Coordinates of C-alpha atoms in Angstrom, one line a residue:
Chain M
M14 CA 96.3 109.7 77.0
A15 CA 98.0 112.8 78.4
T16 CA 101.5 113.1 77.8
Q17 CA 104.1 115.1 79.8
R18 CA 102.3 114.7 83.1
G19 CA 105.5 113.6 84.6
A20 CA 107.0 115.5 87.5
S21 CA 110.7 116.6 87.8
V22 CA 112.8 114.9 90.5
E23 CA 115.6 116.9 92.0
F24 CA 118.1 115.5 94.6
R25 CA 119.7 118.4 96.4
E26 CA 122.9 117.4 98.4
V27 CA 121.1 114.2 99.8
S28 CA 122.9 112.1 102.3
K29 CA 122.0 108.9 104.2
R30 CA 123.9 107.7 107.1
Y31 CA 123.5 104.6 109.3
S32 CA 125.3 105.2 112.6
D33 CA 128.8 105.7 111.4
Q34 CA 128.3 104.2 107.8
V35 CA 127.6 106.6 104.8
A36 CA 125.2 104.8 102.5
V37 CA 124.6 107.8 100.2
D38 CA 126.8 110.9 100.2
R39 CA 125.8 114.4 99.1
L40 CA 123.9 113.2 96.0
S41 CA 122.6 115.9 93.7
F42 CA 121.1 115.6 90.3
T43 CA 117.9 116.5 88.5
V44 CA 115.7 114.3 86.4
P45 CA 113.6 116.4 84.1
A46 CA 109.9 115.7 83.8
G47 CA 109.0 112.8 81.6
K48 CA 112.5 111.3 81.4
I49 CA 113.9 108.0 82.6
C50 CA 116.9 108.3 84.9
V51 CA 118.8 105.0 85.6
L52 CA 120.8 104.6 88.7
V53 CA 123.6 102.1 88.0
G54 CA 126.4 100.9 90.1
P55 CA 127.7 97.8 91.8
S56 CA 125.9 96.4 95.0
G57 CA 126.4 98.5 97.9
S58 CA 126.7 101.8 95.9
G59 CA 123.7 103.3 97.5
K60 CA 121.5 103.3 94.4
T61 CA 118.5 101.4 96.1
T62 CA 118.7 103.6 99.1
S63 CA 118.7 106.6 97.0
L64 CA 115.6 105.4 95.3
K65 CA 113.8 104.5 98.5
M66 CA 114.4 108.1 99.8
V67 CA 112.1 109.4 97.1
N68 CA 109.0 107.8 98.5
R69 CA 110.2 107.9 102.2
L70 CA 110.7 104.1 102.8
V71 CA 114.1 105.5 103.9
E72 CA 114.4 108.9 105.4
P73 CA 117.3 111.1 104.2
S74 CA 119.7 112.4 107.0
E75 CA 120.5 115.4 105.1
G76 CA 119.5 117.4 102.0
Q77 CA 116.3 117.7 100.0
I78 CA 114.5 115.7 97.5
L79 CA 112.0 117.8 95.4
I80 CA 109.3 116.6 93.2
D81 CA 108.1 119.4 91.0
G82 CA 109.7 121.8 93.5
T83 CA 108.0 120.3 96.6
N84 CA 110.0 118.7 99.4
V85 CA 108.9 115.1 99.8
L86 CA 109.3 115.5 103.6
A87 CA 106.5 118.1 103.5
E88 CA 103.9 115.6 102.9
E89 CA 102.4 112.6 104.7
P90 CA 104.3 109.5 103.7
T91 CA 101.2 107.4 102.6
T92 CA 99.8 110.4 100.6
L93 CA 103.1 110.9 98.9
R94 CA 103.5 107.1 98.1
R95 CA 100.1 107.1 96.5
R96 CA 101.4 109.5 93.9
I97 CA 104.5 107.7 93.2
G98 CA 104.4 104.3 91.4
Y99 CA 106.6 101.5 92.9
V100 CA 107.9 98.4 91.4
I101 CA 110.6 96.1 93.0
Q102 CA 112.4 93.2 91.8
Q103 CA 110.4 90.3 93.2
V104 CA 107.3 92.4 92.1
G105 CA 105.7 92.0 95.4
L106 CA 102.2 91.3 93.9
F107 CA 99.9 90.3 96.7
P108 CA 99.4 86.5 96.2
H109 CA 96.0 86.4 98.1
Q110 CA 94.5 89.0 95.5
T111 CA 93.5 88.6 91.9
I112 CA 95.4 90.5 89.3
A113 CA 92.4 92.8 89.0
E114 CA 92.6 93.5 92.8
N115 CA 96.4 94.0 92.8
V116 CA 96.2 96.6 90.0
A117 CA 93.3 98.3 91.9
T118 CA 95.4 98.8 95.0
V119 CA 96.0 102.5 94.9
P120 CA 92.8 103.6 93.1
R121 CA 91.0 101.7 96.0
L122 CA 93.1 103.6 98.6
L123 CA 92.2 106.9 96.9
R124 CA 88.4 105.9 97.1
W125 CA 87.9 106.0 93.4
S126 CA 84.4 104.7 92.4
G127 CA 83.8 101.1 91.5
E128 CA 83.2 101.7 87.8
R129 CA 86.2 104.0 87.5
I130 CA 88.4 101.4 89.0
D131 CA 87.2 98.6 86.9
A132 CA 87.5 100.8 83.7
R133 CA 91.1 101.8 84.8
V134 CA 92.0 98.1 85.4
T135 CA 90.7 97.0 82.0
E136 CA 92.7 99.8 80.4
L137 CA 95.9 99.0 82.2
L138 CA 95.9 95.3 81.7
T139 CA 95.4 96.0 77.9
L140 CA 98.3 98.6 78.0
V141 CA 100.7 96.0 79.4
G142 CA 99.5 93.4 76.9
L143 CA 97.4 91.1 79.1
D144 CA 94.0 90.4 78.0
P145 CA 91.8 91.6 80.9
R146 CA 89.2 88.9 80.1
R147 CA 91.8 86.2 80.6
Y148 CA 93.8 87.6 83.5
A149 CA 91.7 89.8 85.6
K150 CA 90.4 86.9 87.9
R151 CA 93.5 85.0 88.0
Y152 CA 95.9 84.9 91.0
P153 CA 99.6 85.8 90.8
A154 CA 100.7 82.1 91.3
Q155 CA 99.0 81.3 88.0
L156 CA 101.2 83.7 85.9
S157 CA 104.6 83.4 84.4
G158 CA 107.4 85.6 85.6
G159 CA 107.1 87.9 82.8
E160 CA 103.3 88.3 83.2
R161 CA 103.8 89.1 86.8
Q162 CA 106.3 91.8 85.9
R163 CA 103.7 93.3 83.6
V164 CA 101.1 93.3 86.3
G165 CA 103.6 95.0 88.7
V166 CA 104.0 97.8 86.0
A167 CA 100.2 98.1 85.6
R168 CA 99.7 98.2 89.3
A169 CA 102.4 100.9 89.8
L170 CA 100.7 103.0 86.9
A171 CA 97.3 102.6 88.2
A172 CA 96.6 106.1 89.6
E173 CA 98.5 107.9 86.9
P174 CA 101.6 108.8 89.1
P175 CA 103.7 111.7 87.8
V176 CA 106.8 109.7 89.1
M177 CA 107.6 106.0 89.1
L178 CA 110.3 104.2 91.1
M179 CA 111.5 100.9 89.7
D180 CA 114.1 98.7 91.6
E181 CA 115.6 96.1 89.3
P182 CA 112.2 95.4 88.0
F183 CA 113.3 93.1 85.2
G184 CA 116.1 91.3 87.2
A185 CA 114.3 88.2 87.7
V186 CA 113.3 87.2 84.3
D187 CA 115.2 85.4 81.5
P188 CA 117.0 87.5 79.0
I189 CA 114.5 87.0 76.1
V190 CA 111.5 88.0 78.2
R191 CA 113.6 90.9 79.7
D192 CA 114.5 92.3 76.3
R193 CA 110.8 92.4 75.3
L194 CA 109.7 93.8 78.7
Q195 CA 112.2 96.6 78.4
Q196 CA 110.9 97.5 74.9
E197 CA 107.3 97.4 76.0
F198 CA 108.1 99.4 79.1
L199 CA 109.9 102.2 76.9
Q200 CA 106.7 102.4 74.8
I201 CA 104.4 102.6 77.8
Q202 CA 106.6 105.1 79.4
R203 CA 106.7 107.3 76.3
S204 CA 102.9 107.2 75.9
Q205 CA 102.4 107.9 79.6
G206 CA 104.9 110.5 80.1
T207 CA 105.8 109.4 83.5
T208 CA 109.1 110.4 85.1
V209 CA 111.0 107.2 86.1
L210 CA 113.8 106.5 88.4
F211 CA 115.1 103.2 87.6
V212 CA 117.7 101.1 89.5
T213 CA 119.9 98.2 87.9
H214 CA 123.3 97.0 88.2
D215 CA 123.2 96.1 84.5
I216 CA 124.9 98.7 82.5
D217 CA 123.5 97.5 79.2
E218 CA 119.9 97.9 80.6
A219 CA 120.9 101.4 81.9
I220 CA 122.1 102.4 78.5
R221 CA 119.2 101.1 76.8
L222 CA 116.4 102.6 78.9
G223 CA 118.1 105.9 80.4
D224 CA 117.5 109.2 79.1
R225 CA 120.2 110.0 81.8
V226 CA 122.4 107.6 83.6
A227 CA 123.6 108.1 87.0
V228 CA 126.6 105.9 87.8
M229 CA 127.1 105.5 91.6
R230 CA 129.9 104.0 93.6
G231 CA 130.3 104.0 97.4
G232 CA 127.3 106.3 97.9
R233 CA 128.4 108.9 95.6
L234 CA 127.4 110.0 92.1
V235 CA 130.5 109.4 89.8
Q236 CA 128.9 110.5 86.7
F237 CA 125.4 111.9 85.4
S238 CA 124.9 112.1 81.7
P239 CA 122.9 110.9 78.7
P240 CA 124.1 107.3 77.9
A241 CA 125.8 108.2 74.6
E242 CA 128.1 110.8 76.5
L243 CA 128.5 108.2 79.2
L244 CA 130.0 105.9 76.7
A245 CA 132.0 108.5 74.8
H246 CA 133.5 110.3 77.8
P247 CA 133.6 108.1 81.0
A248 CA 134.4 110.4 83.8
N249 CA 137.1 108.1 85.2
E250 CA 138.6 104.8 85.2
F251 CA 135.9 103.3 87.3
V252 CA 133.2 104.3 84.9
A253 CA 135.2 103.2 82.0
Q254 CA 135.6 99.9 83.5
F255 CA 132.1 99.6 84.5
V256 CA 130.7 100.4 81.1
G257 CA 133.1 97.8 79.6
S258 CA 135.9 97.8 77.3
D259 CA 133.3 97.2 74.3
R260 CA 131.7 100.6 75.1
G261 CA 132.5 101.7 71.6
L262 CA 130.3 98.9 70.2
K263 CA 127.7 99.8 72.9
R264 CA 127.7 103.4 71.8
L265 CA 127.0 102.3 68.2
A266 CA 123.8 100.8 69.4
L267 CA 122.6 104.2 70.3
L268 CA 123.7 106.1 67.0
T269 CA 121.7 105.6 63.8
V270 CA 122.8 105.5 60.2
G271 CA 120.8 108.6 59.5
G272 CA 122.8 110.5 62.1
T273 CA 126.1 109.8 60.4
E274 CA 127.7 111.8 57.7
L275 CA 127.5 109.6 54.5
E276 CA 129.8 109.5 51.5
T277 CA 127.7 111.0 48.8
D278 CA 130.1 110.9 45.8
V279 CA 129.5 107.3 45.4
D280 CA 127.6 106.0 42.4
P281 CA 125.3 103.0 43.7
A282 CA 125.4 101.5 40.2
R283 CA 129.2 101.1 40.2
V284 CA 129.9 99.6 43.6
E285 CA 130.2 95.9 44.1
P286 CA 126.9 94.0 44.2
K287 CA 127.6 92.6 47.5
A288 CA 127.1 96.0 49.3
P289 CA 124.2 95.8 51.7
R290 CA 121.3 98.2 51.5
L291 CA 120.9 100.1 54.8
E292 CA 118.1 102.3 56.1
P293 CA 118.6 105.6 58.0
S294 CA 116.7 104.3 61.1
M295 CA 119.0 101.4 61.5
S296 CA 121.6 101.5 64.4
L297 CA 125.2 101.8 63.7
R298 CA 125.6 98.6 65.4
D299 CA 123.3 96.6 63.2
A300 CA 124.8 98.4 60.0
L301 CA 128.3 97.2 61.2
A302 CA 127.0 93.8 61.6
R303 CA 125.6 93.9 58.1
L304 CA 128.8 95.2 56.6
L305 CA 131.0 92.5 58.4
T306 CA 128.9 89.7 57.3
S307 CA 128.4 90.9 53.7
E308 CA 132.2 91.2 53.0
S309 CA 131.7 94.6 51.7
E310 CA 133.5 97.7 52.6
L311 CA 130.6 99.9 52.3
G312 CA 126.7 99.9 52.6
L313 CA 124.3 101.9 50.6
V314 CA 121.7 103.9 52.5
Y315 CA 118.3 104.3 51.0
E316 CA 115.4 106.4 52.4
D317 CA 112.1 105.7 50.9
G318 CA 113.7 104.2 47.8
R319 CA 116.0 107.2 47.3
F320 CA 119.7 106.9 47.5
R321 CA 121.3 109.0 50.2
G322 CA 124.9 108.0 50.2
A323 CA 127.2 105.4 51.5
L324 CA 128.2 104.2 54.8
T325 CA 131.7 102.9 55.2
L326 CA 133.7 101.1 57.9
R327 CA 135.9 104.1 58.3
Q328 CA 133.0 106.3 59.0
I329 CA 131.7 103.9 61.7
G330 CA 135.2 104.0 63.2
H331 CA 135.1 107.5 63.1
M332 CA 131.7 107.8 64.9
I333 CA 133.1 105.4 67.6
R334 CA 135.8 107.9 68.4
S335 CA 134.0 111.1 67.8
D336 CA 132.5 113.4 70.6
A337 CA 128.7 113.5 70.5
Chain Y
M24 CA 84.0 44.7 123.0
R25 CA 81.4 44.3 125.7
L26 CA 82.2 47.9 126.9
L27 CA 81.5 49.2 123.5
L28 CA 78.1 47.3 123.3
D29 CA 77.3 48.6 126.8
A30 CA 78.1 52.2 125.8
L31 CA 75.9 51.7 122.6
R32 CA 73.0 50.6 124.9
W33 CA 73.7 53.5 127.1
F34 CA 73.4 55.8 124.1
I35 CA 70.0 54.4 123.0
D36 CA 68.5 54.6 126.4
P37 CA 65.8 57.3 126.1
S38 CA 66.2 58.3 129.8
H39 CA 69.7 59.7 129.0
Y40 CA 68.1 62.4 126.8
Q41 CA 66.0 64.0 129.5
G42 CA 66.6 66.3 132.6
S43 CA 69.7 68.0 133.7
D44 CA 72.0 65.0 132.9
A45 CA 70.7 64.8 129.2
I46 CA 73.3 64.1 126.5
Q47 CA 72.3 67.1 124.5
T48 CA 72.5 69.4 127.6
R49 CA 76.1 68.1 128.5
I50 CA 77.2 68.7 125.0
L51 CA 75.9 72.2 125.0
E52 CA 77.6 72.8 128.3
H53 CA 80.8 71.4 127.1
V54 CA 80.7 73.5 123.8
E55 CA 79.8 76.7 126.0
M56 CA 82.8 76.3 128.4
S57 CA 85.2 75.3 125.5
G58 CA 83.9 78.0 123.2
F59 CA 84.0 80.7 125.7
A60 CA 87.6 79.9 126.7
V61 CA 88.7 79.8 123.2
L62 CA 87.0 83.0 122.4
V63 CA 88.6 84.8 125.3
A64 CA 92.0 83.3 124.3
I65 CA 91.5 84.6 120.7
A66 CA 90.5 88.0 122.0
L67 CA 93.7 88.2 124.1
A68 CA 96.4 86.3 122.0
L69 CA 95.4 87.1 118.4
P70 CA 95.7 90.9 118.4
I71 CA 99.0 90.7 120.6
G72 CA 100.5 87.9 118.2
L73 CA 99.6 89.8 115.0
I74 CA 100.9 93.1 116.2
L75 CA 104.1 91.7 117.6
G76 CA 104.4 89.8 114.3
H77 CA 104.0 93.0 112.4
T78 CA 106.4 95.1 114.2
G79 CA 108.8 92.2 114.8
R80 CA 109.6 93.4 118.4
L81 CA 109.2 91.5 121.6
G82 CA 108.3 88.3 119.9
F83 CA 110.8 86.3 121.7
V84 CA 109.3 87.6 125.1
A85 CA 105.8 87.0 124.1
V86 CA 106.4 83.4 122.8
S87 CA 108.4 82.6 126.0
V88 CA 105.6 84.1 128.3
A89 CA 103.0 82.1 126.4
N90 CA 105.0 79.0 126.5
V91 CA 105.0 79.1 130.4
G92 CA 101.1 78.5 130.0
R93 CA 101.8 75.5 127.9
A94 CA 104.2 74.1 130.6
L95 CA 101.7 74.3 133.4
P96 CA 99.6 71.1 134.1
S97 CA 95.9 71.8 133.6
L98 CA 95.0 70.2 136.9
A99 CA 97.2 72.6 138.9
L100 CA 95.7 75.5 136.8
L101 CA 92.3 74.3 137.8
A102 CA 93.2 74.3 141.5
L103 CA 94.8 77.8 141.0
A104 CA 91.6 79.0 139.2
L105 CA 89.5 77.9 142.2
I106 CA 91.7 80.0 144.5
V107 CA 91.1 82.9 142.2
V108 CA 87.4 82.4 141.6
L109 CA 86.0 81.3 144.8
P110 CA 86.7 84.7 146.7
L111 CA 84.9 86.6 143.9
G112 CA 81.8 84.5 144.7
L113 CA 81.5 83.2 141.0
G114 CA 81.0 79.6 142.5
L115 CA 82.2 76.3 141.3
G116 CA 81.9 74.7 138.0
F117 CA 81.9 77.1 134.8
W118 CA 84.0 79.9 135.8
P119 CA 87.0 78.1 137.4
T120 CA 87.1 75.7 134.3
V121 CA 87.1 78.4 131.9
L122 CA 89.7 80.3 133.7
A123 CA 91.9 77.1 133.8
L124 CA 91.3 76.6 130.0
I125 CA 92.3 80.0 128.8
P126 CA 96.1 79.6 129.6
L127 CA 95.9 76.4 127.7
A128 CA 94.5 78.0 124.6
V129 CA 96.6 81.1 124.4
P130 CA 100.0 79.8 123.6
P131 CA 99.3 78.0 120.4
I132 CA 97.2 81.1 119.1
L133 CA 99.7 83.5 120.1
T134 CA 102.8 81.7 118.7
N135 CA 101.1 80.8 115.5
A136 CA 99.8 84.3 114.9
Y137 CA 103.2 85.8 115.6
V138 CA 105.1 83.4 113.4
A139 CA 102.6 83.6 110.8
V140 CA 102.9 87.3 110.2
R141 CA 106.7 87.0 110.7
N142 CA 106.7 84.5 107.8
V143 CA 104.9 86.9 105.3
D144 CA 107.2 87.8 102.4
R145 CA 109.0 90.9 103.4
D146 CA 109.0 92.1 99.8
V147 CA 105.3 92.0 99.6
V148 CA 105.0 94.0 102.7
E149 CA 107.5 96.5 101.5
A150 CA 105.5 96.7 98.0
A151 CA 102.4 97.5 100.1
R152 CA 104.1 100.1 102.2
G153 CA 105.7 101.7 99.1
M154 CA 102.3 102.1 97.5
G155 CA 101.0 103.9 100.4
L156 CA 99.1 101.5 102.6
G157 CA 99.2 102.6 106.2
E158 CA 100.6 100.1 108.8
S159 CA 97.0 99.1 110.0
D160 CA 96.1 98.5 106.4
I161 CA 99.3 96.4 105.8
L162 CA 98.3 94.3 108.9
R163 CA 94.6 94.0 108.0
A164 CA 94.6 93.6 104.1
I165 CA 97.9 92.1 103.5
E166 CA 99.6 90.3 106.5
L167 CA 96.4 88.8 108.1
P168 CA 95.0 87.2 104.9
L169 CA 98.4 85.7 104.1
A170 CA 98.9 84.5 107.6
L171 CA 95.4 83.1 107.8
P172 CA 96.2 79.3 107.3
L173 CA 98.8 79.3 110.1
V174 CA 96.6 81.4 112.3
I175 CA 93.6 79.2 111.9
A176 CA 95.9 76.2 112.6
G177 CA 96.8 77.7 116.0
V178 CA 93.1 78.1 116.8
R179 CA 92.5 74.5 115.7
T180 CA 95.3 73.3 118.0
A181 CA 94.0 75.5 120.9
A182 CA 90.3 74.4 120.3
V183 CA 91.0 70.8 120.2
N184 CA 93.1 70.9 123.4
V185 CA 90.5 72.9 125.3
V186 CA 87.6 70.5 124.2
A187 CA 89.7 67.6 125.4
T188 CA 90.8 69.4 128.7
A189 CA 87.4 70.8 129.6
T190 CA 86.4 67.4 130.8
L191 CA 88.6 68.1 133.9
G192 CA 86.0 70.7 134.9
A193 CA 83.8 68.1 136.3
I194 CA 86.2 67.7 139.1
V195 CA 85.2 71.1 140.2
A196 CA 81.5 70.5 139.6
S197 CA 81.2 72.0 136.2
G198 CA 78.8 70.6 133.6
G199 CA 79.9 69.3 130.3
L200 CA 80.9 65.7 129.1
G201 CA 83.5 65.4 132.0
R202 CA 80.5 64.7 134.2
Y203 CA 79.7 61.2 132.6
I204 CA 83.5 60.4 133.1
V205 CA 83.9 61.6 136.6
D206 CA 80.5 60.3 137.7
G207 CA 80.6 57.0 135.7
F208 CA 84.1 56.5 137.5
A209 CA 82.7 57.4 141.1
L210 CA 79.5 55.2 140.6
Q211 CA 81.4 52.5 138.8
E212 CA 79.1 52.8 135.9
Y213 CA 81.6 52.1 133.2
D214 CA 79.2 52.2 130.3
R215 CA 78.5 55.8 131.2
L216 CA 82.2 56.6 131.6
F217 CA 83.0 55.1 128.3
A218 CA 80.2 56.8 126.5
G219 CA 81.4 60.0 128.1
A220 CA 84.9 59.4 126.6
L221 CA 83.4 58.6 123.2
L222 CA 81.4 61.9 123.1
V223 CA 84.4 64.0 124.0
A224 CA 86.5 62.4 121.3
A225 CA 83.7 62.8 118.7
L226 CA 83.4 66.6 119.7
A227 CA 86.9 67.1 119.3
I228 CA 86.8 65.6 116.0
V229 CA 83.8 67.8 115.0
V230 CA 85.5 70.9 116.1
E231 CA 88.8 70.0 114.1
A232 CA 86.6 69.3 111.1
S233 CA 84.5 72.6 111.4
L234 CA 87.8 74.8 111.6
A235 CA 89.2 72.9 108.8
A236 CA 86.1 73.8 106.7
F237 CA 86.2 77.3 108.0
E238 CA 89.9 77.7 106.8
K239 CA 88.9 76.3 103.3
A240 CA 86.2 79.0 103.1
A241 CA 88.2 82.0 104.6
V242 CA 91.7 81.4 102.9
S243 CA 92.1 83.1 99.4
P244 CA 92.3 80.6 96.7
G245 CA 95.4 82.3 95.6
I246 CA 97.5 81.0 98.5
R247 CA 95.7 77.8 99.0
H248 CA 97.7 75.9 96.4
P249 CA 100.6 78.1 95.7
G250 CA 101.9 77.3 92.2
S251 CA 99.3 75.0 91.2
A252 CA 96.6 75.6 88.7
L253 CA 93.4 76.4 90.5

């Protein structure tokens, strides 16, 4: 499967006004090809409107949106939309069509051959973890909410779009299913190299999925940065409040034990036996949880059986406060 | 009870299956007039109802205009139809009857088509538009199949009303099953009258049942029993 076939998406001074109301106000940012940008903010912040301007479900009043340098307004809306995957919260599967027919929507519009469509449907259902033999002929009403979301993602990916728009795609499923869908989605996105614009009001989801997070408020972009930076340096009081007073802890989830400076002048044979063993790939948040439950002041980090050093609570505290 | 026996005897009389007044001929005439009126009404009302439902504009106006048709008494329409048809030299019988039946069939078809398309989940329509379906694709491939049960229900109502009302055509010298009722009354042959009434009722039931069967065959299993295992 080709990687890096995503396209860059650039907003240039984009505004949307409805009569005298400003929904989006001079929005500018660039999502590099193959990255996930999460638009996050309270309701009415203009994030969904911004998303819909990319595939022209909403036309901008001013400014330009460029996909790989080409203005979206230069293209016929239907042609443009067939190159942009689209997933919405209620999924919007066509209830009168089978799962296979739903997934085949855009390839059919593009007049792919029957065999090519069948092969692609089988490939996609497998990719999203649904056995094609069991699911292809079913109807959406026969699927669970989580299964429907998977079909929604498969349908959006069908014609290998360089860009995918997702509007709260995991909002309507329970937390356990959402967690799994997010994880699978990240894997799929990495394997496909699709550029994704993702709307949510859930800051935890934004931090987990985003390579970039765009915090919006009242139609304006308040901050645009990688999630770790957002947590370390909220641009203002609004962002700080929005990311939550536990932003330090959230940030630990993004940092790994391996990326932390360890204390190397510790003899593993001499420390208390309660000290937990940690791995470099572990997040600092998980490492902290281990330390707190083990009653030990430090954890021993091993990589492939070799002692690398010790991680202490002090160092974790230092990482929370540090710039990164 | 005696009337029923008389009607049965009337049915088994072989002479009632011969000539221009034969039962099968009258049934065919009745079906022709009703079918023609319903087809014209579908051709007029269905596209308008679907398109107005899709755009969401002018729906109120369309539904109100169609409802005027529902409020007009069929007998008055028949008289009006005569005034229109006679100067055109189309004669009595078939044309005035059909012309009077069309306004009866339009309202349920138009209203149901409009409401059915309006009721299609807007998220589904937006998903379709967002994936690059054109407006006519959306109407044809998404909205119409999802609206189909209600659309067919409208046609069913129209067809049953038309079959029942086509009986009145006999007053303006049309054929059809109304002949037995009007002639039976005039000649005081009550077995004939009663047999005619039974035939009209039976035909209405057959029409209703065939359209129900058509609905079952035409509507996607995915929306026939939402939420249930198929």
